[in-house]
Coordinates of C-alpha atoms in Angstrom, one line a residue:
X456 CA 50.6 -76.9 -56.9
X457 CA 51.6 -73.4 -54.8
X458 CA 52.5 -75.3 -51.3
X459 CA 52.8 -71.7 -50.3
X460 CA 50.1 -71.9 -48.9
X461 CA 50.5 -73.4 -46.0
X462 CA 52.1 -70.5 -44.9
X463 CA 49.2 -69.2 -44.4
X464 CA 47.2 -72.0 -42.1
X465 CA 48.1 -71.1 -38.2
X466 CA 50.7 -73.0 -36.4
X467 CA 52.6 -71.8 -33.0
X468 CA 56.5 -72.6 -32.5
X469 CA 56.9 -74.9 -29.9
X470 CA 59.9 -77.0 -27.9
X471 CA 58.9 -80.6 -28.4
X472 CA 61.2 -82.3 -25.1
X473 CA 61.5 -85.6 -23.7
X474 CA 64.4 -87.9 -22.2
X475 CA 66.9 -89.7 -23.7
X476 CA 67.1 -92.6 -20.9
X477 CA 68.2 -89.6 -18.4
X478 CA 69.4 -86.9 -20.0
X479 CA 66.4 -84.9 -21.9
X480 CA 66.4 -83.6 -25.6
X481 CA 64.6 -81.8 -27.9
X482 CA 63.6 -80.2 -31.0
X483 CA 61.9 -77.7 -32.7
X484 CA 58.0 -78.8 -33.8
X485 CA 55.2 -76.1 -35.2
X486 CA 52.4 -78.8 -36.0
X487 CA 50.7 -79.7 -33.0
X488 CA 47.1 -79.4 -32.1
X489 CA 44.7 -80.1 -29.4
X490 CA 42.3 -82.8 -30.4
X491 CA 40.1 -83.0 -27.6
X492 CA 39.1 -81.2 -23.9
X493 CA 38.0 -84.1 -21.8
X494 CA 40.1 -85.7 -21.4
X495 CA 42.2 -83.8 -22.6
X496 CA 44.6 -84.3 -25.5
X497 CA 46.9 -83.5 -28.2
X498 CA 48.8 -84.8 -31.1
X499 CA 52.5 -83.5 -32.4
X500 CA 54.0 -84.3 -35.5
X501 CA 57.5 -85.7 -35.9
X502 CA 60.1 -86.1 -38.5
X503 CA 61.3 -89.7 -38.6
X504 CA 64.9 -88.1 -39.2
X505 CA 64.2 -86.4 -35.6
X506 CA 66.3 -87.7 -32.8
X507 CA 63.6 -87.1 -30.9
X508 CA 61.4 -89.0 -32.4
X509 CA 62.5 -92.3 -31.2
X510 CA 63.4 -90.8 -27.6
X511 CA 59.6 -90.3 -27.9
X512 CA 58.6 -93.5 -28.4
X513 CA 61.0 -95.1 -25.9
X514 CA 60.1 -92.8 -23.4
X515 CA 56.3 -93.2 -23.6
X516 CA 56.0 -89.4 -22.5
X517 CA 56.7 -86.3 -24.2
X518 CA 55.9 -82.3 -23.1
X519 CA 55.9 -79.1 -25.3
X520 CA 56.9 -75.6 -24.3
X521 CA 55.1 -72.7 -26.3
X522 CA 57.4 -70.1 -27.0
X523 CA 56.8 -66.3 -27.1
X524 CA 57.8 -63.7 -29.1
X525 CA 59.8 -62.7 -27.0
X526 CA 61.3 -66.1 -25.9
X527 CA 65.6 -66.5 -26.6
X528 CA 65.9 -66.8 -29.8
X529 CA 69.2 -68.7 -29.4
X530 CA 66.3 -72.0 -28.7
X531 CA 65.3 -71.8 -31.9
X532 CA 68.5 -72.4 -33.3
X533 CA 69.6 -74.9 -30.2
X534 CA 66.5 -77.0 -30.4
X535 CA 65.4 -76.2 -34.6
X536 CA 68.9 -76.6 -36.3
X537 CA 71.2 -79.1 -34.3
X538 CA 70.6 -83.3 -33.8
X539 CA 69.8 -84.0 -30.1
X540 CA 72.1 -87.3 -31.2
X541 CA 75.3 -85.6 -30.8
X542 CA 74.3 -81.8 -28.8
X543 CA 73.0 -81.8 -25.2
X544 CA 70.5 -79.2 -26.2
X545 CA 69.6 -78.1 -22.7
X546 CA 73.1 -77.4 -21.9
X547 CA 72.6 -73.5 -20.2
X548 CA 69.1 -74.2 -21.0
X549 CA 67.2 -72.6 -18.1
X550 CA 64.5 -75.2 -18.0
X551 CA 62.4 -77.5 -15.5
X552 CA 61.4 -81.0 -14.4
X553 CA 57.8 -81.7 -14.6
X554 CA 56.3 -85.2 -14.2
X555 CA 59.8 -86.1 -15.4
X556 CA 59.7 -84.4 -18.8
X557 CA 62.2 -81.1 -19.4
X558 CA 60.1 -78.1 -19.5
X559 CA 62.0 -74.5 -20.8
X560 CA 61.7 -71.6 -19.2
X561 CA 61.4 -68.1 -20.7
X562 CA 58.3 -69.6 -22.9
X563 CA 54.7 -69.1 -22.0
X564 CA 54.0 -72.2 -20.1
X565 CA 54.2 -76.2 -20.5
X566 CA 52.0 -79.3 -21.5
X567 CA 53.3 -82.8 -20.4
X568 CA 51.7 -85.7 -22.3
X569 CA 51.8 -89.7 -21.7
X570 CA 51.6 -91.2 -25.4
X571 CA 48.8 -93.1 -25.8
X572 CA 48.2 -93.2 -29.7
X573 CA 50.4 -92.6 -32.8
X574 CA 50.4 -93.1 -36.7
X575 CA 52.9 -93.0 -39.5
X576 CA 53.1 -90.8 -42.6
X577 CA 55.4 -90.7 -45.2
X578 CA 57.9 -88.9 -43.3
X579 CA 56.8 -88.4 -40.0
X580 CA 55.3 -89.7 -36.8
X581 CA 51.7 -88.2 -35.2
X582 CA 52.0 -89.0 -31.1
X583 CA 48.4 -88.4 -30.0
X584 CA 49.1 -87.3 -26.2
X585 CA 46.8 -87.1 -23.2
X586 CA 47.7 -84.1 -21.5
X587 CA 48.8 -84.8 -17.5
X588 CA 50.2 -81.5 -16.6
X589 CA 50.5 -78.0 -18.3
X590 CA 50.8 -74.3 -16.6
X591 CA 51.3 -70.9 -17.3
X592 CA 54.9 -68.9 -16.9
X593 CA 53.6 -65.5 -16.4
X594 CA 55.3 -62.2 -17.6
X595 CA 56.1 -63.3 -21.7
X596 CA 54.6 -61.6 -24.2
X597 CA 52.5 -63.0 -27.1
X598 CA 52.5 -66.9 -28.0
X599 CA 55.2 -66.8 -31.2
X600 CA 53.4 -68.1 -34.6
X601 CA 54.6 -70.0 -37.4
X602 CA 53.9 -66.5 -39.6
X603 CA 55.9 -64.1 -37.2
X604 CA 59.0 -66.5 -37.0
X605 CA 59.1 -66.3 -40.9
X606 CA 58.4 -62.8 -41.5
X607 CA 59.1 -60.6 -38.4
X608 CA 62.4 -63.1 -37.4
X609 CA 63.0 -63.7 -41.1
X610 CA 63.8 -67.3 -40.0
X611 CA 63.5 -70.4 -42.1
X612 CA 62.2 -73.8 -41.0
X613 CA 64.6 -76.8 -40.3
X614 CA 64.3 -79.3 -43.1
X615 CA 62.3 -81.8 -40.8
X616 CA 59.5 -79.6 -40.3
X617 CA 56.1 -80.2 -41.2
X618 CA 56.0 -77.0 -42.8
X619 CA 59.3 -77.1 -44.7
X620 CA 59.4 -76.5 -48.5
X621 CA 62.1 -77.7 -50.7
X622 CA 62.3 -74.2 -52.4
X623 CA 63.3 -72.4 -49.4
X624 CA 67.0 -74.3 -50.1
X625 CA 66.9 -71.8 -53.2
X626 CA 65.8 -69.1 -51.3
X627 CA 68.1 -66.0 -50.5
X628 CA 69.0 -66.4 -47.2
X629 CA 67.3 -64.8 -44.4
X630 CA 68.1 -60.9 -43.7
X631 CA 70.2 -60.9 -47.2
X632 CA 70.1 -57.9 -49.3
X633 CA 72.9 -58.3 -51.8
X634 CA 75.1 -55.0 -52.3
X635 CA 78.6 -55.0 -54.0
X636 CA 81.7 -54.8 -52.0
X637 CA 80.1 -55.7 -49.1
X638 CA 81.9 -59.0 -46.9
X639 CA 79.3 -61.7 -46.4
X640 CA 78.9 -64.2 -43.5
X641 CA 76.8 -67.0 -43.3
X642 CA 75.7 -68.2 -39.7
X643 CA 76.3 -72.0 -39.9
X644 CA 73.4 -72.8 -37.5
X645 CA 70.5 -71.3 -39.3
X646 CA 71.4 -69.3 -42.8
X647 CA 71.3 -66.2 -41.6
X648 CA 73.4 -63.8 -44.2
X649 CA 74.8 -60.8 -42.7
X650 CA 76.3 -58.4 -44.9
X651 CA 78.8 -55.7 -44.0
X652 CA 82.0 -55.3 -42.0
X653 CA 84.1 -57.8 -40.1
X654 CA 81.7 -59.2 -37.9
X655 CA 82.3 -57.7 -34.0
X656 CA 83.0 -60.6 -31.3
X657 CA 80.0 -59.7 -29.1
X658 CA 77.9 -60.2 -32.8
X659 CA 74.5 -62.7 -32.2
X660 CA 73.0 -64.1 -34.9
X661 CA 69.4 -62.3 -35.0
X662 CA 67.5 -65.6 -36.6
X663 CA 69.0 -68.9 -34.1
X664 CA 71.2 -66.4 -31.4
X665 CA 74.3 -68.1 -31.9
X666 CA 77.7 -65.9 -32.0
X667 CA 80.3 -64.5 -34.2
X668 CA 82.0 -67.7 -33.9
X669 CA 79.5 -69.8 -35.9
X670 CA 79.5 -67.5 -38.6
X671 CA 81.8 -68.3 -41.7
X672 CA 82.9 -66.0 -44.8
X673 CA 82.0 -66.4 -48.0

């Protein structure tokens, strides 16, 4: 069976929030749909490995912020490839309270959902959500897709996605072109390869945004 092509089916990349009792969390979600307009209402898909997932539950409310293509891509990398268990991922997080769920900034707008509905697969939970608040942040560019974060940003999914596939662990790493005598750094957050000269101190990693710091040699 080529799973491959899933790739192909279209999915947005989103910032799944809630609160953890009152501090809010997050993570990085690219399967959710709207189900129906009136009322209106949508379901997200989960990992049950998610922090998130049982802040979810607990809270009873969840929102999702669509990010652009030309959203920070250091929230891909907060929210996609760190546990919301042990990382406040909104610290310097310019984001928003609305109807008491964390909204982020620099995306192209919100939707805040009350849970009303939710099933259990193998490996993940479906919140079916009615919508209570969404708007527009004007001035970002183009809602970012599932297919432009893999082949423009070269970035791979975190293993809790939907859309994961166990051969992208064997995959060359994103942005890696092997050439001999060249030092390689792996960014610890995402994958990322970078290959070249000592990496400078102001370097970002193009996939997640972190810095030089998160990088190691190998």
């Amino acid at each position: 069976m080529n799973t491959s092509v899933f790739r192909d089916m279209s999915y947005g990349v989103y910032v799944v929030s809630t609160m953890d009792g009152e501090r809010p969390t997050g993570c990085i979600a690219n399967s959710i749909m709207q189900i129906t307009s009136s009322p209106a209402t949508v379901a997200v898909s989960i990992n049950h490995d998610n922090y998130t997932n049982g802040c979810i539950r607990n809270a009873g409310m969840f929102a999702f912020s669509i990010l652009a293509e030309n959203s920070d891509s250091g929230l891909i990398g907060r929210f996609g490839f760190q546990s919301g268990k042990d990382t406040d991922k909104f610290q310097d997080v310019d984001y928003e309270m609305a109807q008491g769920m964390p909204v982020v900034k620099n995306t192209c707008g919100y939707v805040v959902c009350k849970t009303v509905n939710q099933m259990e697969t193998k490996t993940h939970t479906v919140f079916l959500g009615e919508v209570v608040e969404a708007d527009i942040y004007e001035g970002m560019g183009d809602a970012m897709t599932y297919a432009y974060y893999h082949k423009v940003v070269k970035g791979k999914s975190p293993k809790n996605a939907p859309t994961y596939l166990p051969e992208e662990a064997g995959e060359e790493a994103p942005g890696a072109e092997v050439v001999k005598g060249k030092e390689k750094y792996v960014c610890q957050v995402c994958g990322y390869i970078h290959e070249g000269g000592p990496l400078p101190e102001d370097f970002r990693c193009p996939v997640c945004g972190v810095g030089a710091d998160k990088f190691n040699k190998v």
